[in-house]
Structures are given as structure tokens and as C-alpha cells.
Tab-separated table of C-alpha atoms in Angstrom:
chain	number	residue	atom	x	y	z
A	1	UNK	CA	-64.577	-4.259	46.396
A	2	UNK	CA	-65.123	-4.516	42.675
A	3	UNK	CA	-62.538	-5.817	40.218
A	4	UNK	CA	-60.379	-2.743	40.837
A	5	UNK	CA	-56.637	-2.431	41.117
A	6	UNK	CA	-54.759	-1.982	44.384
A	7	UNK	CA	-51.226	-0.578	44.619
A	8	UNK	CA	-49.076	-2.283	47.248
A	9	UNK	CA	-45.317	-1.756	47.702
A	10	UNK	CA	-44.705	-0.710	44.066
A	11	UNK	CA	-46.847	-3.567	42.710
A	12	UNK	CA	-50.327	-3.295	41.240
A	13	UNK	CA	-52.647	-6.128	42.237
A	14	UNK	CA	-55.909	-6.884	40.462
A	15	UNK	CA	-57.949	-9.474	42.380
A	16	UNK	CA	-60.520	-11.296	40.267
A	17	UNK	CA	-63.493	-13.553	40.912
A	18	UNK	CA	-64.941	-15.713	38.156
A	19	UNK	CA	-68.187	-17.629	38.490
A	20	UNK	CA	-67.696	-21.348	37.873
A	21	UNK	CA	-70.207	-24.111	38.544
A	22	UNK	CA	-71.998	-22.456	41.467
A	23	UNK	CA	-68.867	-21.028	43.110
A	24	UNK	CA	-66.529	-18.077	42.579
A	25	UNK	CA	-62.889	-18.853	41.871
A	26	UNK	CA	-60.201	-16.438	43.054
A	27	UNK	CA	-57.416	-15.306	40.724
A	28	UNK	CA	-54.878	-12.499	40.767
A	29	UNK	CA	-53.114	-10.410	38.147
A	30	UNK	CA	-49.954	-8.788	39.495
A	31	UNK	CA	-47.946	-6.056	37.742
A	32	UNK	CA	-44.496	-5.023	38.943
A	33	UNK	CA	-42.917	-1.585	38.630
A	34	UNK	CA	-41.505	-2.453	35.189
A	35	UNK	CA	-44.977	-3.185	33.845
A	36	UNK	CA	-44.484	-6.957	33.714
A	37	UNK	CA	-47.756	-8.759	34.473
A	38	UNK	CA	-48.284	-12.279	35.762
A	39	UNK	CA	-51.480	-14.191	36.437
A	40	UNK	CA	-51.872	-16.539	39.379
A	41	UNK	CA	-54.211	-19.171	38.048
A	42	UNK	CA	-57.013	-20.401	40.308
A	43	UNK	CA	-56.256	-19.809	44.010
A	44	UNK	CA	-59.413	-21.331	45.489
A	45	UNK	CA	-63.211	-21.492	45.337
A	46	UNK	CA	-65.582	-19.373	47.419
A	47	UNK	CA	-69.319	-18.976	47.969
A	48	UNK	CA	-69.285	-15.261	47.086
A	49	UNK	CA	-67.290	-13.039	44.745
A	50	UNK	CA	-66.215	-10.646	47.495
A	51	UNK	CA	-64.573	-13.436	49.520
A	52	UNK	CA	-62.794	-14.672	46.402
A	53	UNK	CA	-61.365	-11.217	45.616
A	54	UNK	CA	-60.362	-10.623	49.241
A	55	UNK	CA	-58.515	-13.939	49.293
A	56	UNK	CA	-56.728	-13.164	46.018
A	57	UNK	CA	-55.663	-9.751	47.302
A	58	UNK	CA	-54.351	-11.168	50.591
A	59	UNK	CA	-52.544	-13.932	48.712
A	60	UNK	CA	-50.781	-11.381	46.497
A	61	UNK	CA	-49.805	-9.147	49.413
A	62	UNK	CA	-48.448	-12.158	51.314
A	63	UNK	CA	-46.333	-13.200	48.320
A	64	UNK	CA	-44.922	-9.679	48.013
A	65	UNK	CA	-44.167	-9.516	51.752
A	66	UNK	CA	-42.471	-12.929	51.712
A	67	UNK	CA	-40.392	-12.018	48.677
A	68	UNK	CA	-41.740	-14.912	46.604
A	69	UNK	CA	-42.782	-12.673	43.711
A	70	UNK	CA	-40.407	-13.175	40.792
A	71	UNK	CA	-37.941	-10.387	40.208
A	72	UNK	CA	-37.539	-9.297	36.587
A	73	UNK	CA	-34.359	-10.283	34.769
A	74	UNK	CA	-31.841	-7.555	33.974
A	75	UNK	CA	-33.323	-7.458	30.453
A	76	UNK	CA	-36.969	-8.332	31.111
A	77	UNK	CA	-38.757	-10.348	28.484
A	78	UNK	CA	-42.319	-9.260	27.941
A	79	UNK	CA	-44.686	-12.089	27.351
A	80	UNK	CA	-48.341	-12.652	27.893
A	81	UNK	CA	-49.305	-14.465	31.064
A	82	UNK	CA	-52.178	-15.873	29.028
A	83	UNK	CA	-50.066	-17.294	26.204
A	84	UNK	CA	-51.076	-20.878	26.933
A	85	UNK	CA	-54.814	-20.242	26.865
A	86	UNK	CA	-56.839	-21.194	23.828
A	87	UNK	CA	-60.408	-20.351	22.930
């Protein structure tokens, strides 16, 4: 599984693995049906990129199944999930 997108129950999940200090950290970008995207932050560290992406994907699917994914407001505000990051 490369850094591709997966559609699951009207959501698009993009599992990511980033190399950091000898390990791969798992992260997830999730887009709902209205096009609103959110980023998970670091979900855990793994020995290989594939395990990191698999974990991120399972984490996202579990959140969707449990209903813990935020529902958009009646008038959704579009903002970058990366607004707090600085170079």
C-alpha cells in the first residue's frame, strides 16, 4: 500500500508514514463528503512504513465506525488542518 487514498463510508482516508529518527510515524488525513479535511497528528511509531500506514488506515476506519469523527457544522468553516505548522 503506497500513500494512496481509500474511500470508506463516504469518507476519503489517506494513511501516511513519515520517517523520523529510525522509525516510521503513522498519520492520517481524513476528508468527509463535504470536502472538509482533518489531519490526525502522530498516531504511533513503527519499524516499517507499511505497518504505519496500515495502522493509520485502521485507526481512521475505527473512528468512522464508532462515530467519533467530527460532523461538519450546518455552515462548515473551511480551514487548513495544518494552520498551526510553521517552517
